[in-house]
XYZ file of C-alpha atoms in Angstrom:
610
model
C -15.874 30.478 67.436
C -18.662 30.581 70.467
C -19.803 26.975 69.763
C -18.467 23.475 68.796
C -20.915 23.332 65.987
C -21.838 19.611 64.424
C -19.196 19.128 61.676
C -20.739 18.275 58.261
C -19.802 14.627 57.303
C -17.575 14.262 54.014
C -18.080 11.233 52.339
C -15.549 9.332 50.646
C -17.697 8.967 47.532
C -21.412 9.466 46.348
C -21.920 6.520 44.481
C -21.369 2.757 44.363
C -21.141 2.370 40.693
C -17.442 3.628 39.329
C -18.242 5.491 36.034
C -20.990 7.570 37.863
C -18.567 8.192 40.743
C -16.101 9.123 38.103
C -18.631 11.186 35.742
C -19.838 13.868 38.238
C -16.194 14.512 39.351
C -14.894 14.695 35.916
C -17.640 17.646 35.289
C -15.797 19.528 38.001
C -12.401 18.714 37.182
C -13.016 19.474 33.090
C -10.966 22.169 32.291
C -12.970 25.425 31.669
C -12.024 29.119 30.706
C -13.746 32.338 30.112
C -14.278 34.585 26.893
C -11.189 35.975 26.354
C -10.583 39.734 26.682
C -7.432 41.594 24.468
C -5.592 44.858 24.659
C -7.361 47.524 22.608
C -4.149 48.619 20.792
C -2.214 45.260 20.538
C -5.259 42.569 20.214
C -2.788 40.010 19.918
C -1.965 40.408 23.723
C -4.868 38.495 25.246
C -5.977 37.269 28.858
C -8.422 34.581 30.546
C -9.109 32.900 33.351
C -9.317 28.893 33.777
C -9.336 26.149 36.233
C -6.756 24.472 34.341
C -4.503 24.404 36.943
C -7.023 23.084 39.563
C -7.684 26.529 40.877
C -9.614 29.608 38.664
C -6.409 31.891 38.077
C -5.240 34.408 35.107
C -3.802 33.539 31.997
C -2.198 35.534 28.855
C -2.723 33.984 25.478
C -0.187 35.835 22.913
C -1.899 35.120 19.953
C 1.091 35.856 17.530
C 2.952 33.351 18.754
C -0.224 30.972 19.964
C 1.938 30.551 23.604
C -0.418 30.106 26.520
C 1.059 31.160 30.019
C -0.570 30.985 33.514
C -0.043 34.124 35.058
C -1.250 34.210 38.486
C -0.650 31.186 41.309
C -2.504 32.263 44.937
C -4.053 29.586 46.944
C -7.577 30.733 46.636
C -7.518 31.781 43.611
C -7.800 35.089 40.675
C -11.027 36.077 38.846
C -10.530 39.638 38.029
C -7.772 40.827 35.786
C -7.546 43.552 32.491
C -4.756 43.825 30.212
C -3.259 47.492 29.527
C -4.480 49.161 26.257
C -0.882 48.770 25.101
C -0.834 45.231 25.616
C 2.658 45.082 27.788
C 0.832 44.703 31.208
C -1.593 42.675 32.983
C -3.489 44.398 35.975
C -5.323 42.131 38.626
C -6.910 42.398 41.801
C -4.682 41.029 44.440
C -7.105 40.543 47.826
C -6.470 38.436 50.910
C -7.578 34.920 50.793
C -11.181 35.973 48.682
C -12.034 38.597 51.060
C -12.061 40.964 47.896
C -10.198 43.489 50.235
C -6.823 44.745 48.204
C -5.597 46.444 45.577
C -4.885 46.514 41.855
C -1.395 45.058 40.948
C 0.120 44.703 37.512
C 3.208 42.169 36.258
C 4.317 42.009 32.428
C 2.493 40.371 29.744
C 5.497 38.656 28.534
C 6.395 37.085 31.856
C 9.788 38.905 33.006
C 9.289 40.227 36.148
C 6.956 39.738 39.073
C 4.147 41.567 40.283
C 4.030 45.474 41.334
C 1.728 47.672 42.892
C 0.055 49.356 40.004
C -0.493 52.893 41.633
C 1.490 52.967 45.094
C -0.628 55.766 46.355
C -4.218 54.397 46.036
C -5.190 52.825 49.556
C -6.525 49.244 50.119
C -10.820 48.570 49.791
C -13.321 46.838 47.710
C -12.791 47.451 43.949
C -15.365 50.044 43.024
C -13.926 49.840 39.019
C -11.023 50.311 36.650
C -9.929 51.453 33.712
C -6.316 51.899 32.314
C -5.438 54.397 29.457
C -2.433 55.362 27.806
C -1.544 58.458 29.843
C -4.647 58.348 32.461
C -5.899 55.540 34.981
C -8.807 55.764 36.472
C -9.559 53.565 39.699
C -12.511 53.415 42.295
C -12.258 51.961 45.727
C -14.492 51.358 48.271
C -14.589 51.500 51.853
C -16.731 51.568 55.587
C -16.511 55.361 54.871
C -18.001 55.297 51.325
C -16.442 55.634 47.862
C -13.500 57.280 46.942
C -12.488 57.499 42.739
C -8.878 58.009 41.849
C -6.979 59.237 38.457
C -3.453 59.111 38.252
C -1.477 60.809 35.185
C 2.146 60.272 34.830
C 3.478 60.037 38.530
C 0.444 61.995 40.097
C -2.345 60.587 41.506
C -5.224 62.290 42.856
C -8.941 62.158 44.386
C -11.320 63.380 41.968
C -14.409 61.923 43.448
C -15.462 61.547 47.409
C -19.118 60.440 49.003
C -20.512 58.186 51.439
C -22.867 56.617 48.908
C -22.219 54.166 46.525
C -19.835 55.124 43.439
C -17.532 53.517 40.464
C -15.861 54.088 37.778
C -17.429 53.090 34.308
C -14.773 54.171 31.585
C -12.625 56.438 29.953
C -13.469 57.754 26.442
C -11.120 56.781 23.852
C -9.318 59.911 23.784
C -8.956 59.743 27.719
C -10.295 63.032 27.896
C -13.437 62.245 29.603
C -14.160 59.442 32.927
C -18.013 58.571 33.179
C -19.253 57.445 36.674
C -22.138 55.560 38.470
C -23.304 57.282 41.430
C -26.050 56.936 43.717
C -25.830 60.486 45.379
C -29.619 60.561 45.269
C -29.315 57.685 47.989
C -30.663 54.598 45.643
C -27.776 52.563 44.553
C -29.650 50.299 43.041
C -30.851 52.996 40.202
C -27.881 54.550 39.709
C -27.490 57.954 37.891
C -24.512 59.076 35.228
C -22.111 61.678 35.519
C -19.210 62.742 33.069
C -16.088 64.540 33.826
C -13.154 65.983 32.172
C -9.801 64.402 33.237
C -7.985 67.812 32.574
C -9.463 69.295 35.800
C -12.556 66.742 36.759
C -15.057 69.342 35.960
C -18.657 67.665 35.476
C -19.421 67.833 31.822
C -22.820 66.618 31.951
C -25.253 64.842 34.526
C -28.187 62.240 33.874
C -30.526 60.773 36.315
C -34.162 59.336 35.071
C -35.580 59.771 38.421
C -36.883 57.534 41.540
C -36.962 53.667 40.606
C -35.220 54.188 37.382
C -31.960 53.357 36.922
C -29.080 54.143 34.155
C -26.317 51.855 33.844
C -23.071 53.336 31.799
C -21.644 50.541 29.949
C -18.734 52.075 27.855
C -17.778 54.687 25.454
C -17.297 54.581 22.168
C -14.031 52.787 20.886
C -13.028 55.743 18.394
C -10.999 58.459 19.496
C -12.650 62.068 19.763
C -16.156 60.120 19.691
C -18.159 60.970 22.981
C -20.894 58.478 22.554
C -21.798 56.752 25.754
C -23.708 53.354 25.729
C -25.946 53.147 28.384
C -28.736 51.094 29.440
C -32.405 52.929 30.666
C -35.421 51.745 31.904
C -37.979 53.984 31.192
C -40.417 51.838 29.678
C -40.219 49.161 32.627
C -37.542 47.160 31.409
C -33.454 47.518 30.615
C -33.238 48.795 26.990
C -30.292 50.547 25.193
C -29.300 54.654 25.234
C -26.619 56.284 23.297
C -25.770 59.435 24.690
C -23.269 62.177 22.731
C -21.704 63.898 25.747
C -20.425 66.302 23.851
C -23.891 67.491 22.002
C -25.327 66.590 25.295
C -28.061 64.552 22.459
C -29.991 60.859 23.122
C -31.212 58.203 20.981
C -32.875 55.489 22.340
C -32.949 52.201 20.538
C -36.152 50.424 20.910
C -35.615 46.915 19.780
C -37.908 44.321 18.568
C -37.253 41.941 21.198
C -38.840 40.457 24.195
C -36.749 40.104 27.367
C -33.785 42.565 28.375
C -30.733 43.085 26.422
C -26.928 44.474 27.306
C -24.337 45.735 24.325
C -21.280 46.511 23.638
C -19.762 48.966 20.341
C -18.105 47.180 17.402
C -14.372 48.687 16.775
C -15.726 51.393 14.272
C -18.586 52.623 16.456
C -20.750 52.124 13.277
C -22.587 48.893 15.153
C -23.156 47.377 18.490
C -23.348 43.571 19.399
C -26.363 43.311 21.457
C -26.708 40.357 24.337
C -30.544 39.120 24.694
C -31.924 37.503 27.138
C -35.412 36.488 27.673
C -36.561 32.921 29.765
C -33.318 32.084 31.023
C -31.929 31.747 27.486
C -29.450 34.566 25.458
C -28.318 35.134 21.900
C -26.251 37.539 20.186
C -27.327 40.473 17.634
C -25.412 42.587 15.663
C -27.467 46.181 15.406
C -25.968 48.849 12.549
C -26.586 52.423 14.066
C -26.895 54.309 10.722
C -29.938 52.238 9.369
C -31.276 50.578 12.856
C -31.130 47.051 11.034
C -31.012 44.495 13.723
C -29.526 40.973 12.656
C -29.257 37.494 14.278
C -25.724 36.010 14.917
C -27.639 32.506 14.949
C -26.155 31.354 18.122
C -28.002 28.083 19.406
C -30.556 28.358 22.581
C -28.532 28.530 25.588
C -26.397 31.054 27.383
C -23.843 33.490 26.464
C -21.254 33.329 29.112
C -19.348 36.672 27.654
C -18.925 38.292 24.087
C -16.608 40.827 22.545
C -15.764 41.899 19.005
C -12.254 41.412 17.650
C -10.582 44.430 15.256
C -11.917 42.748 12.062
C -15.026 41.842 12.915
C -15.115 38.223 14.497
C -17.341 37.895 17.389
C -15.779 35.749 19.899
C -18.134 34.405 22.693
C -18.458 31.903 25.483
C -21.589 29.306 25.008
C -23.401 26.401 26.820
C -26.761 25.050 27.530
C -27.555 22.507 30.563
C -26.992 19.691 28.465
C -23.702 20.517 26.971
C -20.386 22.171 28.601
C -19.262 25.535 28.148
C -17.051 26.306 25.015
C -15.214 29.441 23.576
C -16.738 29.987 19.834
C -16.005 32.473 17.028
C -17.709 33.932 14.336
C -16.390 36.022 11.851
C -18.108 39.154 9.908
C -18.970 36.505 7.018
C -20.569 34.017 9.126
C -18.025 31.497 9.706
C -18.527 29.618 13.085
C -15.483 27.657 14.648
C -14.644 26.370 18.076
C -11.878 28.929 19.194
C -10.192 27.555 22.128
C -10.411 23.873 23.592
C -8.810 23.693 27.311
C -6.516 20.705 27.918
C -7.699 17.455 29.157
C -11.072 15.754 28.486
C -14.322 17.769 28.149
C -16.754 17.563 30.881
C -19.375 14.794 30.306
C -22.664 16.146 29.389
C -25.819 16.326 31.554
C -29.873 16.577 31.233
C -31.590 19.378 29.590
C -33.443 21.912 31.719
C -37.468 21.827 30.502
C -39.696 25.476 31.124
C -42.400 25.955 33.502
C -44.449 28.785 33.715
C -46.499 29.293 37.062
C -48.802 31.652 38.046
C -48.084 33.534 41.286
C -49.583 35.772 43.478
C -47.485 38.833 41.720
C -47.655 37.353 37.970
C -46.577 34.299 36.108
C -43.425 32.660 37.371
C -40.490 31.788 35.218
C -38.887 28.212 36.425
C -36.529 25.855 34.636
C -36.468 21.992 35.972
C -34.642 18.582 35.154
C -35.536 15.454 35.386
C -32.409 12.564 35.655
C -31.883 10.508 32.583
C -33.611 7.504 32.815
C -35.609 8.416 35.962
C -38.862 6.221 36.750
C -42.290 7.934 36.526
C -43.731 9.500 39.428
C -42.811 11.759 41.479
C -38.736 12.249 42.635
C -36.837 13.698 45.631
C -36.855 17.398 44.266
C -33.899 19.710 45.251
C -35.487 23.712 44.551
C -32.210 25.359 43.901
C -32.653 29.387 44.409
C -30.174 31.492 42.727
C -27.924 34.118 44.577
C -28.276 37.823 43.704
C -31.051 38.700 44.161
C -30.079 40.505 41.093
C -29.815 37.358 38.759
C -31.608 34.488 36.827
C -31.045 30.897 36.772
C -30.583 30.079 32.988
C -30.419 27.483 30.647
C -26.699 26.598 31.198
C -24.307 23.606 32.304
C -23.690 23.220 35.716
C -21.817 20.598 37.015
C -23.324 21.322 40.354
C -27.000 20.748 38.879
C -25.860 17.642 37.391
C -24.664 15.953 40.222
C -27.677 16.239 41.835
C -29.422 14.825 38.923
C -27.027 11.822 39.067
C -27.948 11.600 42.700
C -31.711 10.794 41.703
C -33.069 14.510 42.437
C -34.929 16.428 40.202
C -34.253 19.914 40.445
C -36.314 23.166 39.724
C -34.869 26.405 39.425
C -37.158 29.384 40.099
C -36.731 32.608 38.711
C -38.629 34.385 41.154
C -39.598 38.216 41.886
C -36.434 40.040 42.302
C -34.827 38.273 39.601
C -33.535 39.977 36.385
C -34.279 39.747 32.556
C -37.997 39.805 33.822
C -38.903 43.994 33.696
C -37.805 46.475 36.190
C -41.583 45.969 37.990
C -40.507 41.969 38.175
C -36.694 43.024 39.860
C -37.958 45.563 42.137
C -41.228 43.640 43.561
C -39.108 42.632 46.800
C -38.544 46.147 47.881
C -39.750 46.922 51.538
C -40.213 43.085 51.722
C -36.969 41.075 50.313
C -36.931 37.544 51.285
C -40.609 36.569 52.020
C -41.856 38.132 48.758
C -39.517 35.873 46.703
C -40.496 32.943 48.911
C -44.372 33.461 47.673
C -43.320 32.707 44.050
C -40.978 29.453 45.539
C -44.108 27.977 47.303
C -46.094 28.628 44.148
C -43.547 26.446 41.892
C -43.097 24.115 44.719
C -47.073 23.784 44.483
C -46.836 22.936 40.875
C -43.917 21.018 41.366
C -46.095 18.674 43.855
C -49.194 18.990 41.606
C -47.596 18.131 38.360
C -46.311 14.857 39.819
C -42.566 15.924 39.697
C -41.830 16.361 43.337
C -42.134 14.094 46.204
C -43.885 16.100 48.685
C -42.224 14.542 51.214
C -38.415 14.698 50.057
C -38.363 18.542 49.251
C -34.992 19.873 49.608
C -34.918 23.654 49.521
C -31.244 24.769 48.641
C -29.082 27.894 47.605
C -26.014 29.762 48.212
C -25.401 33.605 48.950
C -29.095 35.411 48.204
C -30.275 31.599 47.421
C -28.724 30.715 50.755
C -30.040 33.386 52.679
C -33.824 32.351 51.219
C -33.246 28.820 52.299
C -32.815 29.301 55.832
C -36.063 32.078 55.483
C -37.620 29.058 53.411
C -37.343 26.928 56.757
C -38.195 29.049 59.361
C -41.238 30.186 57.243
C -42.398 27.279 55.501
C -41.633 24.609 57.812
C -44.362 21.911 56.516
C -42.780 22.128 52.903
C -39.114 20.898 53.103
C -37.400 18.159 54.080
C -34.008 19.358 54.448
C -32.314 22.792 54.060
C -28.829 23.441 52.615
C -27.838 26.696 52.774
C -24.044 28.367 51.410
C -22.704 31.690 52.498
C -26.080 32.585 53.460
C -27.200 35.670 55.598
C -28.844 34.473 58.760
C -28.947 37.287 61.146
C -29.586 40.644 58.705
C -28.723 42.963 61.408
C -26.113 41.422 62.283
C -24.788 41.186 58.564
C -25.423 44.706 58.015
C -23.130 45.599 60.695
C -20.470 43.576 59.431
C -20.503 43.487 55.079
C -18.896 45.414 52.769
C -20.314 49.421 52.503
C -21.468 48.521 48.916
C -23.759 46.140 50.298
C -24.795 48.349 53.206
C -25.798 50.962 50.261
C -27.519 48.001 48.193
C -29.355 47.029 51.431
C -30.886 50.685 52.486
C -32.045 50.655 49.113
C -33.593 47.533 48.962
C -35.114 47.458 52.857
C -35.974 51.366 52.362
C -33.476 52.236 54.749
C -30.839 50.919 57.703
C -31.750 48.711 60.650
C -31.810 51.520 62.685
C -34.299 53.118 60.267
C -36.539 50.292 59.524
C -36.062 48.071 62.538
C -39.233 46.071 61.738
C -38.752 45.351 58.205
C -35.118 43.909 59.042
C -36.782 41.576 61.656
C -39.706 40.408 59.610
C -37.485 39.532 56.693
C -34.561 38.253 58.668
C -34.071 34.181 58.749
C -32.839 34.402 62.837
C -36.295 35.443 63.653
C -38.000 32.463 62.566
C -35.254 29.835 63.908
C -37.472 28.281 66.896
C -40.156 27.516 63.844
C -37.039 25.290 61.858
C -37.855 21.404 61.858
C -36.155 19.922 58.963
C -32.385 19.426 59.015
C -30.120 22.093 58.030
C -26.616 22.098 56.565
C -24.572 25.416 56.573
C -21.629 26.185 54.670
C -19.356 29.498 55.505
C -16.423 30.960 54.381
C -13.870 32.618 57.366
C -13.354 35.661 54.742
C -16.726 36.277 53.333
C -17.286 40.058 53.155
C -20.757 39.388 51.638
C -22.163 37.184 54.194
C -19.894 37.702 57.397
C -19.338 34.680 59.531
C -20.572 35.954 62.512
C -24.183 36.557 61.743
C -23.912 32.934 60.803
C -22.771 32.223 64.166
C -25.237 34.186 65.857
C -28.006 31.638 63.958
C -26.342 28.469 64.684
C -26.327 29.463 68.491
C -29.684 29.766 68.280
C -30.571 26.353 66.452
C -27.949 24.437 68.650
C -30.188 26.008 71.927
C -33.059 24.146 70.414
C -31.106 21.016 69.680
C -32.637 21.242 66.052
C -30.772 19.110 63.538
C -28.035 20.792 61.594
C -24.762 20.125 60.250
C -21.775 23.349 59.469
C -18.870 23.245 57.241
C -16.432 26.165 57.484
C -13.691 26.901 55.309
C -10.701 29.353 54.527
C -11.843 31.747 51.746
C -14.293 34.100 51.041
C -17.581 34.432 49.414
C -17.448 31.037 47.896
C -14.075 29.170 46.512
C -11.961 29.026 43.445
C -10.517 25.850 44.206
C -11.978 22.890 42.306
C -11.106 20.499 44.956
C -12.818 22.592 47.352
C -16.003 23.086 44.900
C -16.274 19.170 44.688
C -15.650 18.418 48.604
C -18.726 20.874 49.428
C -20.857 19.715 46.618
C -20.020 15.857 48.065
C -21.094 17.307 51.596
C -24.106 18.889 50.306
C -25.596 16.160 48.168
C -24.549 13.574 51.081
C -26.443 15.299 53.793
C -29.481 15.316 51.679
C -29.303 11.936 50.976
C -29.291 11.037 54.576
C -32.070 13.519 55.697
C -34.514 11.917 53.257
C -33.432 8.639 54.298
C -31.477 8.039 50.758
C -28.208 6.785 52.499
């Protein structure tokens, strides 16, 4: 660290009122869990991730006995795990302190034994996909040299694909004779192509690419042995839709569903139907699509967010659900339509929060969808307002429960979330509109929503905070430098601050993404990187800035953040810095609580509210 940066203040508490202080902490501390995954041939062997121990870790659930067991126990948590198809093993990704660089290990589902290297002769790297069969395992690894894909049969491991551009494992066919990969040999990792290879000799069976600007995303093979159909997403009509590709016959069927927005899907166990997850205007819902009759049936999930869903062998659909007011729950819906809560995490549920409301704002690139919330019982008139910008950029803000949003509301702030150009769920053109001018394009939409929030009387123009993490942190710093008159403070978590230095240090998968987004590397298009980098505008920053960053972050590395802070410090601009020992965020609940308190307290002080 080249400079003794001003440290962030860590408050002992956010609220004088005991009930309010207990409430916001209880939302973070309440146990949560993901929707369960299960072994395909031993479905009683299930796994999920949960924060019940205070850190997000992997858990095993034996449905036959009802026993739950914590599998992993690491200081910085574990999020990525897969059961083997026979239910005997749990595979989980073993990185170092959240740096995402590591390898897969496995340990027995029944807990008898410790973790061991899953494929000892595959080198470490960033994960590029995994599928475990009974006789074949395929795994992808990404490094600075590009992507390398391996197959293990018995005791033999071989490299079957290597390329300098981004590629990854999509999945094995049920009979393990085929493997599908996504690749970007055409030079655009944001719009991938698909290749299917034989596992016998890894000769190419079929290739599919829809051309420039039209990605194909392989989802999964049919779950029926001998059925070589592959389910994909395509975007031939300007949005992501479903496609079934019979790789044996090399024929395809586009599924035209009468739904607005965009969809994804997975197979029902007999491959006669699809479980469709539909996303539209910040909310998701579930449908069953019958492949023989083309009938689309709603599963009548309430409005909100579906966080994960799958179909059990008996046709029961299990899924995670929440909305902005109600905390997440794991639900099960039988084939007959009976609905129940499947799993209840231990302890008290999280206190509820305020709902979100839709806003539609006209911008220079089209109509922008935003979600906003007002504190419960807030007085009429303009409020201090946080504009919370999501990461990605290819993601979207949703009507989902957020302890983080709820804390800002409890502190008296209105919260506005903007699904700017670059967000997913609003069509390919909206998502891709940021190409060639990332950051600045999104901020045009943020400015339009800011104008609306002020003009509608929601936001106090003198008390607007711009805030976000990852891509949202990047947009925050860029907004402070290019729109200084709009913002009274900025809070940037794990941001891109100096884009050229970030490109030099980040993982290769992100370099590939950036080349596709910017139109080349910093050497190819230096003017674009300069125009779209927050450090270019650091001399224009006037509002107080809080930056939070992890030492081991491979996505937004620490050196480029220090470059930005050094320039801020040289100007004597007001800023604070919080540095922590983890990667791109933290899986430790106490650390998340601490960071949230730092952020809210900083904004209160910057706005004269504390």
